[in-house]
Coordinates of C-alpha atoms in Angstrom, one line a residue:
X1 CA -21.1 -19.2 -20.4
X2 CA -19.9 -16.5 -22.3
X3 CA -16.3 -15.1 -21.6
X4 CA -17.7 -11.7 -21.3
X5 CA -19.9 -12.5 -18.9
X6 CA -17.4 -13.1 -16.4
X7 CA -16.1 -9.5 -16.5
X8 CA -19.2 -9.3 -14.6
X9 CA -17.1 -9.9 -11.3
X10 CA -16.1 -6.0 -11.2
X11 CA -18.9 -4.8 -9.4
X12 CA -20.4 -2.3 -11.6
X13 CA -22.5 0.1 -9.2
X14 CA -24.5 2.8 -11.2
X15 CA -23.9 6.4 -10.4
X16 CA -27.2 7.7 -12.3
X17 CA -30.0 5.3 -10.7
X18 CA -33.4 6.7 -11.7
X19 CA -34.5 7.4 -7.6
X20 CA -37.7 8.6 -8.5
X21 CA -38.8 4.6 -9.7
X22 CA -39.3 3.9 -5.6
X23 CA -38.4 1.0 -4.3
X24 CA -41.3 -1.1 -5.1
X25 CA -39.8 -1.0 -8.4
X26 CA -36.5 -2.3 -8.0
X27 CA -37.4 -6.0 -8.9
X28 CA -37.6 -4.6 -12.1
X29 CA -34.4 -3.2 -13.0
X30 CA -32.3 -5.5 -15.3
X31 CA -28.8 -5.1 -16.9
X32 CA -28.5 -7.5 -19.2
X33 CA -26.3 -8.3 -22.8
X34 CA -27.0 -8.0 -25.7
X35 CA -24.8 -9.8 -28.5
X36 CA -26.7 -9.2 -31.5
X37 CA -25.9 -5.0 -31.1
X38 CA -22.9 -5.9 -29.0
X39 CA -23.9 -3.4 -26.2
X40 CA -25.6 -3.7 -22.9
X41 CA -29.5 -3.3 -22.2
X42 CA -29.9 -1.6 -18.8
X43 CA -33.9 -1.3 -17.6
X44 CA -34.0 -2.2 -21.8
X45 CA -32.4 0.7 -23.2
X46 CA -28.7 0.8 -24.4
X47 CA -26.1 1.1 -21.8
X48 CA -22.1 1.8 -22.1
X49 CA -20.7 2.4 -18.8
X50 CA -17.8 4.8 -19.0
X51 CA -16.2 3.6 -14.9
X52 CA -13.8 4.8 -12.7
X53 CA -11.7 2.4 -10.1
X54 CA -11.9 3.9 -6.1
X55 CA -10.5 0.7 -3.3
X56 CA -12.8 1.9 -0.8
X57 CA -10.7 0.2 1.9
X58 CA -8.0 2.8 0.8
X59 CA -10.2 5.9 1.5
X60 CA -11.4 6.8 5.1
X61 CA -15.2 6.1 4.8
X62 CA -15.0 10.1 6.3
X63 CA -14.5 10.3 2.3
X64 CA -16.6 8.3 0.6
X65 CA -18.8 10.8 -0.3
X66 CA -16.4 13.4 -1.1
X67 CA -14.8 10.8 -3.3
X68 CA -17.8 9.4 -5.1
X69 CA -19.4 12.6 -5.7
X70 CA -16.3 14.4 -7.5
X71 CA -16.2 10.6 -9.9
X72 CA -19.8 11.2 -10.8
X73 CA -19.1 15.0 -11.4
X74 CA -16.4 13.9 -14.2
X75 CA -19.2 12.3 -15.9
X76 CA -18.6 8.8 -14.7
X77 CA -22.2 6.2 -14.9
X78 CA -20.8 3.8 -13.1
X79 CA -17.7 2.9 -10.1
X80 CA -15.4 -0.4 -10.1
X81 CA -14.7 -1.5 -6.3
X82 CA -13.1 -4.9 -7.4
X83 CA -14.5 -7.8 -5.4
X84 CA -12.8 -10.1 -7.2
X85 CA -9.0 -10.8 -8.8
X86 CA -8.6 -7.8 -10.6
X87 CA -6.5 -9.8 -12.9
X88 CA -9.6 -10.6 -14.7
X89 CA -9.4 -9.2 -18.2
X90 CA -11.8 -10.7 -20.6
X91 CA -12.7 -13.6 -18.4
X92 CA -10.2 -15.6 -19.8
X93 CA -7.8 -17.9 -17.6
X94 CA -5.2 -17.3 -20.7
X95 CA -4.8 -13.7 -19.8
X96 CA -3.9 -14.7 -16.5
X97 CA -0.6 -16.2 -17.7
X98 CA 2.2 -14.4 -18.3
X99 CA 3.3 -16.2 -20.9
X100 CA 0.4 -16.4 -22.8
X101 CA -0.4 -14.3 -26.5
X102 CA -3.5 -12.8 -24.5
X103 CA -1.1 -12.1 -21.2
X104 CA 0.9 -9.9 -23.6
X105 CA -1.9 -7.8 -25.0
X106 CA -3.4 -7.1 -22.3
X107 CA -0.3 -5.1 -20.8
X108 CA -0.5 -3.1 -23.8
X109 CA -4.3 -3.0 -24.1
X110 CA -4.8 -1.9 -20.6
X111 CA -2.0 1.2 -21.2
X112 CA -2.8 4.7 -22.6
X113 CA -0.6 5.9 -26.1
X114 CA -1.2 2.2 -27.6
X115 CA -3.4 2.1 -30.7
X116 CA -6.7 1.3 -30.2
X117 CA -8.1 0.3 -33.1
X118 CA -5.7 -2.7 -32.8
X119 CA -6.2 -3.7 -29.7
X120 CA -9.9 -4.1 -30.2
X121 CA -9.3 -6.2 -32.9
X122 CA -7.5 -8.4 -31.3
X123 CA -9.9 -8.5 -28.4
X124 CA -12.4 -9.7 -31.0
X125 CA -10.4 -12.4 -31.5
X126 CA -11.3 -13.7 -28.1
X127 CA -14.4 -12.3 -28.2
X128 CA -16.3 -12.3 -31.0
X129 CA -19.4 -10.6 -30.1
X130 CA -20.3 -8.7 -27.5
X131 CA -19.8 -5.1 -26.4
X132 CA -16.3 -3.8 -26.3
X133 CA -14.7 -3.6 -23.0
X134 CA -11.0 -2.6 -21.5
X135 CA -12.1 -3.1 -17.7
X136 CA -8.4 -1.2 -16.4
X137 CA -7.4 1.0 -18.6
X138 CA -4.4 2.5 -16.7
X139 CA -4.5 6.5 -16.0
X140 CA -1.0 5.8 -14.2
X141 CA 0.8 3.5 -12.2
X142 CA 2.0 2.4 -8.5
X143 CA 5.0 2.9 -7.4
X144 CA 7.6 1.0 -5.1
X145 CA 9.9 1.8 -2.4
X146 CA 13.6 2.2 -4.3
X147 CA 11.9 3.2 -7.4
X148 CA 11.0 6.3 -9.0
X149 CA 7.3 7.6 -9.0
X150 CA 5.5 6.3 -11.4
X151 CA 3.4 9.1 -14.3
X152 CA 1.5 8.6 -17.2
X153 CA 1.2 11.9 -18.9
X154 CA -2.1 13.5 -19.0
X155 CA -2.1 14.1 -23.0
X156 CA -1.3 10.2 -23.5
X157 CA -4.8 9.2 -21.2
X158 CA -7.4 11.3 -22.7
X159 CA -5.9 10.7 -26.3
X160 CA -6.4 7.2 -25.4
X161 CA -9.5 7.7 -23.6
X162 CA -10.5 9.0 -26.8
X163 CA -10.0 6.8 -28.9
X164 CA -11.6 3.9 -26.9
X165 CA -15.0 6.3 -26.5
X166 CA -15.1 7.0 -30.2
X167 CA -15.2 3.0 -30.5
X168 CA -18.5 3.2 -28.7
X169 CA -16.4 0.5 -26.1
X170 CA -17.2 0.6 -22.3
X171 CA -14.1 1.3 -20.5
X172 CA -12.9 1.7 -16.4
X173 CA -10.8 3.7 -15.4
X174 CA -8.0 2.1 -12.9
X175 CA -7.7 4.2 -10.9
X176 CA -9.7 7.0 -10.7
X177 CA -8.7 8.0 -7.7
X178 CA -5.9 5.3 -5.7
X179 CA -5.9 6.6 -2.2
X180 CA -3.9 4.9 0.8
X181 CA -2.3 1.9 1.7
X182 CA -2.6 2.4 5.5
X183 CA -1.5 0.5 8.1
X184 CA -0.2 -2.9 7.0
X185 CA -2.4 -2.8 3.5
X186 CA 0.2 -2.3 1.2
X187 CA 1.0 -5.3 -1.4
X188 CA 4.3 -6.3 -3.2
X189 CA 5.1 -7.7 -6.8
X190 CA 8.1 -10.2 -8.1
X191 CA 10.7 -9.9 -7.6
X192 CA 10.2 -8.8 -4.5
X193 CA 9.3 -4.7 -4.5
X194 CA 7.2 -3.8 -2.0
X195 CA 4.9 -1.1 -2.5
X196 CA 5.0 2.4 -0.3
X197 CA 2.1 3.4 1.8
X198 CA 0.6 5.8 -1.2
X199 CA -1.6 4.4 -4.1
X200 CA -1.6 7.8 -5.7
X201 CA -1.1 5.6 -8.8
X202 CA -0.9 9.5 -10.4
X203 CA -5.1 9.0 -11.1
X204 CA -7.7 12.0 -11.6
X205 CA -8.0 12.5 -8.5
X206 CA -4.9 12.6 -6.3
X207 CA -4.1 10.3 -3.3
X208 CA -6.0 12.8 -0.6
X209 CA -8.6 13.3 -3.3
X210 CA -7.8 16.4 -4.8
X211 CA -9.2 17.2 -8.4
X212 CA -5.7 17.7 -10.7
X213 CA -5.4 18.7 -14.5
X214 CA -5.7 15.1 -15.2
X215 CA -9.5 15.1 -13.6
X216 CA -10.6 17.9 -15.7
X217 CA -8.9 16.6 -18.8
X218 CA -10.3 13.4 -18.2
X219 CA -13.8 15.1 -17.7
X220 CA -13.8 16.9 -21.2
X221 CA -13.4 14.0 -23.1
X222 CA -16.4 12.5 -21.8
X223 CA -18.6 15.4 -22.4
X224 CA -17.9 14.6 -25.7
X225 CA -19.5 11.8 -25.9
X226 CA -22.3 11.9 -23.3
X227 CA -23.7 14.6 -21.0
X228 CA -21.9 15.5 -17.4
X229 CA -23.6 15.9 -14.5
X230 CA -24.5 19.7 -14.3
X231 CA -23.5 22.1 -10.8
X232 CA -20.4 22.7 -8.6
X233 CA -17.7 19.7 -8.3
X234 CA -16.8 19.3 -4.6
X235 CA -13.4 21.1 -4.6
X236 CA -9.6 19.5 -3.1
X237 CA -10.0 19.8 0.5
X238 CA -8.5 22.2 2.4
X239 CA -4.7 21.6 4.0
X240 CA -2.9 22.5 6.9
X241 CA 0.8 23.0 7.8
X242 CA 1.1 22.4 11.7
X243 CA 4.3 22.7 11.8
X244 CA 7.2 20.5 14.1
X245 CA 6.4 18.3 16.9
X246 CA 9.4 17.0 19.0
X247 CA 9.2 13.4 20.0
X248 CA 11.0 11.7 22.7
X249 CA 11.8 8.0 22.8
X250 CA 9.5 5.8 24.4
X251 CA 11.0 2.5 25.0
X252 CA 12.6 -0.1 23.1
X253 CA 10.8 -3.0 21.1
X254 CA 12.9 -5.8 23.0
X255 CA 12.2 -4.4 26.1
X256 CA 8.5 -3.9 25.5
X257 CA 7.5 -7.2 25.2
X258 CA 4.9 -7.9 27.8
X259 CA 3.2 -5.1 26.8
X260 CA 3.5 -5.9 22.7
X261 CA 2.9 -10.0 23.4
X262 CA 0.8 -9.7 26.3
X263 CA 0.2 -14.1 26.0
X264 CA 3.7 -14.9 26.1
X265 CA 6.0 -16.1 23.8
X266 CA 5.9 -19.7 22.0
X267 CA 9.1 -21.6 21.7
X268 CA 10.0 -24.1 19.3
X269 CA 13.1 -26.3 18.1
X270 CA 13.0 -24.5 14.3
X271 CA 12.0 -21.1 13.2
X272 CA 7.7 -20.8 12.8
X273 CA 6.1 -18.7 10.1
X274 CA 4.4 -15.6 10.6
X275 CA 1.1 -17.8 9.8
X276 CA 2.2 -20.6 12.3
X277 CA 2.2 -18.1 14.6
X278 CA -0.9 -16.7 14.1
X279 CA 0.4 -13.4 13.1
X280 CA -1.0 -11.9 9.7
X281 CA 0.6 -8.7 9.9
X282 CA 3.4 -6.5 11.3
X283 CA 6.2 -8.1 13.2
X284 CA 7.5 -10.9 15.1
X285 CA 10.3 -11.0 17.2
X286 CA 12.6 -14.4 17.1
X287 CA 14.8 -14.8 19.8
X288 CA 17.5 -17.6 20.7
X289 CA 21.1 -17.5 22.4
X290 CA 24.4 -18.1 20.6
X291 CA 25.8 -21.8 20.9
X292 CA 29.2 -20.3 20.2
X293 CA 31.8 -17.4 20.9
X294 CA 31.7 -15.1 18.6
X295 CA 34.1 -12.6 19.7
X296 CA 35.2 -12.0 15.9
X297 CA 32.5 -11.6 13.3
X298 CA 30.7 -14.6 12.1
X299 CA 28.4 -15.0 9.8
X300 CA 25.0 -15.1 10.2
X301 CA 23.3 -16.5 7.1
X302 CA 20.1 -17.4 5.8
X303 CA 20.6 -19.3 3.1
X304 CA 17.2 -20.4 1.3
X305 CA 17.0 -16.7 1.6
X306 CA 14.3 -17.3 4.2
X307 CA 13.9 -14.2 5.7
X308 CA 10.5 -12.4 4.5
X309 CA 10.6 -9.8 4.0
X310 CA 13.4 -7.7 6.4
X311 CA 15.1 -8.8 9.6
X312 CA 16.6 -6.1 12.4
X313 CA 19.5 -8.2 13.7
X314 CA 20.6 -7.3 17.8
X315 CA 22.9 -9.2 20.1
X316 CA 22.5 -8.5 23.9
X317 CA 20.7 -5.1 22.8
X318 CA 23.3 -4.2 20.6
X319 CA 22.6 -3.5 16.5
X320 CA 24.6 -5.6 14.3
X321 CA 22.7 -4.6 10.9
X322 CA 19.8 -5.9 8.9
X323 CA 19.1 -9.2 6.6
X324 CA 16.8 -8.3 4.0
X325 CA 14.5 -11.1 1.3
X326 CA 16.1 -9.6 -1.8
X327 CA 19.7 -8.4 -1.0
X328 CA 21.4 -9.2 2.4
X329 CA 21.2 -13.0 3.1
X330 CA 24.3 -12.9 5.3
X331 CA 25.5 -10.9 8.2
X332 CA 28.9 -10.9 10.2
X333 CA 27.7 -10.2 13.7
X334 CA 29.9 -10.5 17.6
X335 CA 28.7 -11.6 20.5
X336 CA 29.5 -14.3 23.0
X337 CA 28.8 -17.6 23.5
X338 CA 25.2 -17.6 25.5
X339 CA 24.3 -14.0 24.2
X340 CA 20.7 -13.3 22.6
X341 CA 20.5 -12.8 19.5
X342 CA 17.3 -11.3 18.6
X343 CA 15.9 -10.9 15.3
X344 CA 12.7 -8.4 14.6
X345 CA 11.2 -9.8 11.6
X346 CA 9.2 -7.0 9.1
X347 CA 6.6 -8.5 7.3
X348 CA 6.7 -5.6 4.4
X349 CA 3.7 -6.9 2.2
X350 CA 2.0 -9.6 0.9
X351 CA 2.9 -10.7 -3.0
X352 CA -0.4 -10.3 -4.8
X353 CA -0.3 -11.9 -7.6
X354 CA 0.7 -14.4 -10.2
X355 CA 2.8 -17.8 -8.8
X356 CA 4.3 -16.0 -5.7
X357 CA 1.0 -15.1 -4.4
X358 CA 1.6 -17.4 -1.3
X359 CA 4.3 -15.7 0.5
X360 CA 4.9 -16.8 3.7
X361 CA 6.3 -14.1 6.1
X362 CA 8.9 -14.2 8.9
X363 CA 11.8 -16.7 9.1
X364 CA 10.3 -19.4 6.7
X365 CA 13.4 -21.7 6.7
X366 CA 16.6 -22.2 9.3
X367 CA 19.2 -19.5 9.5
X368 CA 23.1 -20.5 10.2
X369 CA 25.9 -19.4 11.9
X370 CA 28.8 -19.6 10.8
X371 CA 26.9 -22.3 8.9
X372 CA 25.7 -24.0 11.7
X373 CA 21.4 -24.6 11.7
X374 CA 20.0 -22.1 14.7
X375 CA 17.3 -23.8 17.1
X376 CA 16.0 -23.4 20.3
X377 CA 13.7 -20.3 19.5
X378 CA 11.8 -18.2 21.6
X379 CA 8.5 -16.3 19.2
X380 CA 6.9 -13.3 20.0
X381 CA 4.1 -12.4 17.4
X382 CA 3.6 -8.2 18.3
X383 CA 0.3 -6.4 19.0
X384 CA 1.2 -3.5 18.0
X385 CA -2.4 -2.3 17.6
X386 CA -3.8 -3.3 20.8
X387 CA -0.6 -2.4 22.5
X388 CA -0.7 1.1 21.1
X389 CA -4.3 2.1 21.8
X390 CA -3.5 2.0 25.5
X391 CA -0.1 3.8 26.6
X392 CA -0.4 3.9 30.2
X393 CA 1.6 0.3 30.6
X394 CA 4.8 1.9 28.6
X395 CA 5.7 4.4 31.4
X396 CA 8.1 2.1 34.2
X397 CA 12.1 2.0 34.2
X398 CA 14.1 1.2 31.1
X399 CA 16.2 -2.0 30.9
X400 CA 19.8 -2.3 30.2
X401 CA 19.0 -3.0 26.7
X402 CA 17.7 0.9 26.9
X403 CA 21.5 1.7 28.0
X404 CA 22.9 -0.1 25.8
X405 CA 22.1 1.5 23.0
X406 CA 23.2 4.6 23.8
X407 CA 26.7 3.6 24.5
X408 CA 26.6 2.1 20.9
X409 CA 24.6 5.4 19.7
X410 CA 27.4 5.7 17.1
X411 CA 26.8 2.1 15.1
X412 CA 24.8 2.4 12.1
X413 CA 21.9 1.8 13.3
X414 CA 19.9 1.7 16.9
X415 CA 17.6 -0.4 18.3
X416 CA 13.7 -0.5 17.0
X417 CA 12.4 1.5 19.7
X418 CA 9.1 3.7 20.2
X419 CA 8.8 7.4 19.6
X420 CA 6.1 9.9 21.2
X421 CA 5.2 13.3 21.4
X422 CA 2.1 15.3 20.5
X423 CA 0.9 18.6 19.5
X424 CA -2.7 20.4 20.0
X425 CA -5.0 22.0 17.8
X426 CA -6.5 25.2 18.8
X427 CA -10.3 24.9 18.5
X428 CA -11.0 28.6 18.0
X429 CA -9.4 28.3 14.6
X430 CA -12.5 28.1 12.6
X431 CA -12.4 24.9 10.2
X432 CA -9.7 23.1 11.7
X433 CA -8.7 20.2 12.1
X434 CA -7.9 19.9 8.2
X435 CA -6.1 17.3 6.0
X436 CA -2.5 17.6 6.3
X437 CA 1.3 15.4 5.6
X438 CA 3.4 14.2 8.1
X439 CA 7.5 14.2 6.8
X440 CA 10.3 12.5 8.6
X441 CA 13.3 14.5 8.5
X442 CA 16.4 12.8 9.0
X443 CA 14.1 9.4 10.7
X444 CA 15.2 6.2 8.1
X445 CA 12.6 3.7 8.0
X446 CA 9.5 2.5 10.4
X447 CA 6.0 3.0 10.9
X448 CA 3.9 5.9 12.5
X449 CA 0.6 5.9 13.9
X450 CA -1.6 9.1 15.4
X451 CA -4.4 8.6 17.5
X452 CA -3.9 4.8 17.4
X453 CA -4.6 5.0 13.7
X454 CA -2.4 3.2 12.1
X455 CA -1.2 5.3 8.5
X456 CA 1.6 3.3 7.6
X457 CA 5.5 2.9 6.6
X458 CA 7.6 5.4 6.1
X459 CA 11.1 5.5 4.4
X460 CA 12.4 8.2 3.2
X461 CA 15.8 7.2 3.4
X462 CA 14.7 5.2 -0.2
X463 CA 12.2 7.0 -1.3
X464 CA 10.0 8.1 -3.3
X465 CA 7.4 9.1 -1.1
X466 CA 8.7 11.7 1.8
X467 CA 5.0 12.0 3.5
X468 CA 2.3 10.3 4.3
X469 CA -1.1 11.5 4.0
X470 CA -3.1 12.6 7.3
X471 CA -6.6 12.6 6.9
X472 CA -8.2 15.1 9.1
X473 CA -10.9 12.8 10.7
X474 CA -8.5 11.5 13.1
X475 CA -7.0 14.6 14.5
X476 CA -9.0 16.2 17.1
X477 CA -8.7 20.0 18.8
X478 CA -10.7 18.7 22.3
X479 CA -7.3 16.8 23.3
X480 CA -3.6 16.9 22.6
X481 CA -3.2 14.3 19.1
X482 CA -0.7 11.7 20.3
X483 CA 1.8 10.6 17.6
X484 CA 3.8 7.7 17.9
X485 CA 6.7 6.4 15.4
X486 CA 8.7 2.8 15.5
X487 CA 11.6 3.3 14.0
X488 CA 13.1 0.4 12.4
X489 CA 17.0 1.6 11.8
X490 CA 18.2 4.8 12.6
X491 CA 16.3 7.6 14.9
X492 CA 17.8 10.7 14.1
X493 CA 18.6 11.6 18.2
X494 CA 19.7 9.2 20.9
X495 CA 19.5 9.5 24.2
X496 CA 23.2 10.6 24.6
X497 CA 22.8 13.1 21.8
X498 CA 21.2 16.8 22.4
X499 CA 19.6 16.7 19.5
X500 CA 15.7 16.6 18.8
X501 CA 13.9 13.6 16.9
X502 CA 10.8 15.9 15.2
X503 CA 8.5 14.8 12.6
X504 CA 6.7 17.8 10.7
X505 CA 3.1 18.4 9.4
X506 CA 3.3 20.3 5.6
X507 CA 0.4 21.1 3.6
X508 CA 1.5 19.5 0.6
X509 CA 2.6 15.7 -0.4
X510 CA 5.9 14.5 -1.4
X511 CA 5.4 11.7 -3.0
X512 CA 8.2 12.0 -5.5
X513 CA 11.4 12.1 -4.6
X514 CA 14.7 11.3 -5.7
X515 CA 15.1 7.4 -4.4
X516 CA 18.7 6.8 -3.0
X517 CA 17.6 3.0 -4.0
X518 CA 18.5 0.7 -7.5
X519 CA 17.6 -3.1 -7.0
X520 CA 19.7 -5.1 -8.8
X521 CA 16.5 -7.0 -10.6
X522 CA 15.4 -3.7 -12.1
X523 CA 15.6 -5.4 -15.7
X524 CA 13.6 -7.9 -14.2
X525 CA 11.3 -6.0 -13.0
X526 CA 10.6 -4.0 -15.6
X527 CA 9.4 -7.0 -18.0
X528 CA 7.3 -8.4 -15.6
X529 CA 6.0 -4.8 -14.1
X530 CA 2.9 -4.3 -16.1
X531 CA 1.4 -7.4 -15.4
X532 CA 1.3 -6.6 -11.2
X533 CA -0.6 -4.4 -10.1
X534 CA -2.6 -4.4 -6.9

């Protein structure tokens, strides 16, 4: 089979079906290649898709109209949703290796500013004949937590885009428009960089699916080459600033845990993985005692670096810091002998490509102290989800570990604990509820959810992105909108402390600010970047 034909996994869904044909017709259409004009046939007649990248699973299905429409209006025939490895460039196992000749091409192939005429050539090196294809060419670029926000300048994609049209080639867009990672859907690359809840990936169309100059740029070009769609494009969507809602603190994660692991916990001699467990996303909570005093600090050490991806370390309820995949393997902590030591585990996002695509999550190997193996563990894989939907079983006394922490409100950091409040949205405003961004002044790192939607991570103590993206379909104006945040590290109140812990809903993104955050791979990463990309 053909190499080409293989690119064939990107499901190429036409925008411009002829409707009128009926559906009694429909065993008749055909798509088809054809290598002596080096073009596609589709129903017979010359075909060159010019296709845009939209994850549906990263825009609300609310959306998917608003979305699709405003991709056909650029004068898109055709949408990528990526059913398969989107490593597939070419259809050739080579240009899945890094270290391969085609490996290297393709990062510059796939980016805008490169010369095109050369990188066709080269592609007809591989493939001979056929029609010309670059199935990603980049419009920008995720971004990871640490790191700034990535841009590819508007100028450098439509002179590319250009360039690649005036070839007669078929190209896709990725992305057209990138959306969100909600809930636990974002991915990570090597070395380990996790990626932030927005896929903005600075495409045409924003992450909330607003048209930018980019779009309309983008748009031009192709009426160069083949008619647009005539009539209005679907304009951004409205947004709306509702202002400050105070939250008070719920309860503790340790001392939520018949509500968060209804089943119970499982114990075993040596730490189990996040899979072992049963758990594919979120958290687990590890628990043993210590077998010694520790009345000065002793390290606590994982030394295979076993920890995936971040670990919030507590003894009897009180914070002793955080060990962390990339950076912290070790931790001095106190305690005494017969104390528990809890550990809540963060799984922060799945490696997605490449050799490190199986990553385990939670403590995949023993951790020491003061060099001695751990055992004896008590597991508690977390429901957050479930838990969450139904708040009624949170209300009840507080345990020590509650008091605890507020006598040790001054350490560093406090103990993962749950956040609520709400806010209403008045009905007779016509046209509300409306999109809108939640911001997290002065909270460090967690994960918020309203309405028992789940949106995602936050951490704007590293940056870049300051909000998350609230899509309007899950707000409501017939009920107060409950919003609840875990916070990981630091809550900016405690309970000793007058001051408020308020989130605050802004009408427009931040999704690039200065990050407070430089890895020590960044060399690394930057060779290896362009090739990771989900």
């Amino acid at each position: 089979m053909p190499a080409i034909v293989r690119i064939l996994c990107l499901l190429l869904v036409s925008l411009l079906l002829d409707t009128a044909r009926g559906l009694h017709n429909a065993s008749q259409r055909t798509f088809e290649i054809d290598y002596k004009h080096n073009r596609f046939l589709k129903d017979g007649q010359p075909f060159r898709y010019i296709s845009g990248s939209i994850h549906y699973f990263r825009v609300p299905r609310f959306y998917w109209k608003d979305r699709l429409l405003k991709m056909k209006m650029a004068g898109l025939t055709a949408v990528q949703i990526l059913p398969c490895s989107c490593g597939q460039v070419v259809g050739s196992h080579s240009a899945q290796d890094e270290t391969s000749p085609l490996s290297e091409w393709r990062a510059d192939y796939n980016s805008a500013g490169v010369n095109i005429t050369n990188a066709f050539l080269i592609q007809r090196k591989f493939e001979p004949k056929g029609p010309l294809i670059n199935s990603e060419f980049y419009t920008g670029w995720l971004d990871h937590w640490g790191q700034p926000h990535s841009t590819v300048t508007t100028e450098a994609v439509v002179s590319s885009l250009h360039d690649t049209l005036a070839h007669g080639a078929n190209v896709n867009l990725y992305m057209f428009i990138g959306g969100t990672n909600f809930a636990y859907w974002n991915g990570a690359n090597m070395p380990y960089q996790a990626q932030p809840t927005s896929y903005d990936y600075d495409a045409p169309l924003s992450e909330a699916g607003d048209l930018t100059k980019k779009y309309f740029a983008v748009r031009e070009v192709i009426q160069k080459f083949q008619k647009v769609p005539e009539g209005p494009i679907p304009p951004s969507t409205p947004k709306f600033a509702y202002g400050k809602v105070a939250l008070t603190k719920l309860k503790a994660v340790e001392e939520s845990l018949n509500i968060l692991c209804p089943s119970g916990p499982i114990k075993s001699l040596y730490p189990l993985t996040f899979i072992q467990v049963k758990q594919y996303f979120g958290f687990v909570l590890y628990r043993t005692t210590l077998p010694q005093d520790c009345s000065y600090p002793t390290p606590l050490s994982s030394p295979l670096s076993g920890v995936h991806d971040r670990a919030y370390v507590s003894v009897n309820g009180v914070p002793q810091g955080i060990l962390d995949r990339n950076s912290v393997i070790t931790l001095n902590i106190t305690g005494n002998a017969g104390a528990t030591l809890d550990l809540l585990v963060e799984n922060m996002g799945r490696v997605n490509y490449g050799d490190f695509i199986n990553d385990s999550k939670g403590l995949i190997s023993n951790l020491t102290l003061n060099s001695s193996i751990l055992t004896d563990w008590v597991i508690f894989p977390l429901d957050t989800e479930k838990a969450l939907r139904h708040l009624e079983g949170w209300h009840g006394n507080n345990s020590r570990g509650h008091d605890k922490a507020c006598v040790h409100s001054s350490s560093n950091y406090t103990l993962p604990a749950f956040y609520v409040g709400n806010f209403s949205i008045p009905s007779e405003i016509p046209d509300l509820p409306q999109d809108t961004f939640i911001k997290f002044p002065g909270w460090t790192k967690g994960q918020v959810w309203i309405n028992g939607f789940n949106l995602g991570r936050y951490w704007p103590a590293r940056g870049p992105q300051m909000t998350l993206f609230v899509p309007r379909h899950i707000l409501v104006t017939s009920a107060p909108n409950t919003i609840i945040v875990l916070e990981l590290e630091r809550a900016p109140c405690s309970d000793n402390c007058p001051k408020l812990c308020t989130v605050e809903f802004v009408d427009k993104p931040v999704i690039s600010a200065a990050v407070t955050y430089s890895p020590l791979l960044q060399d690394k990463w930057n060779q290896d970047s362009r090739l990771d990309h989900v």
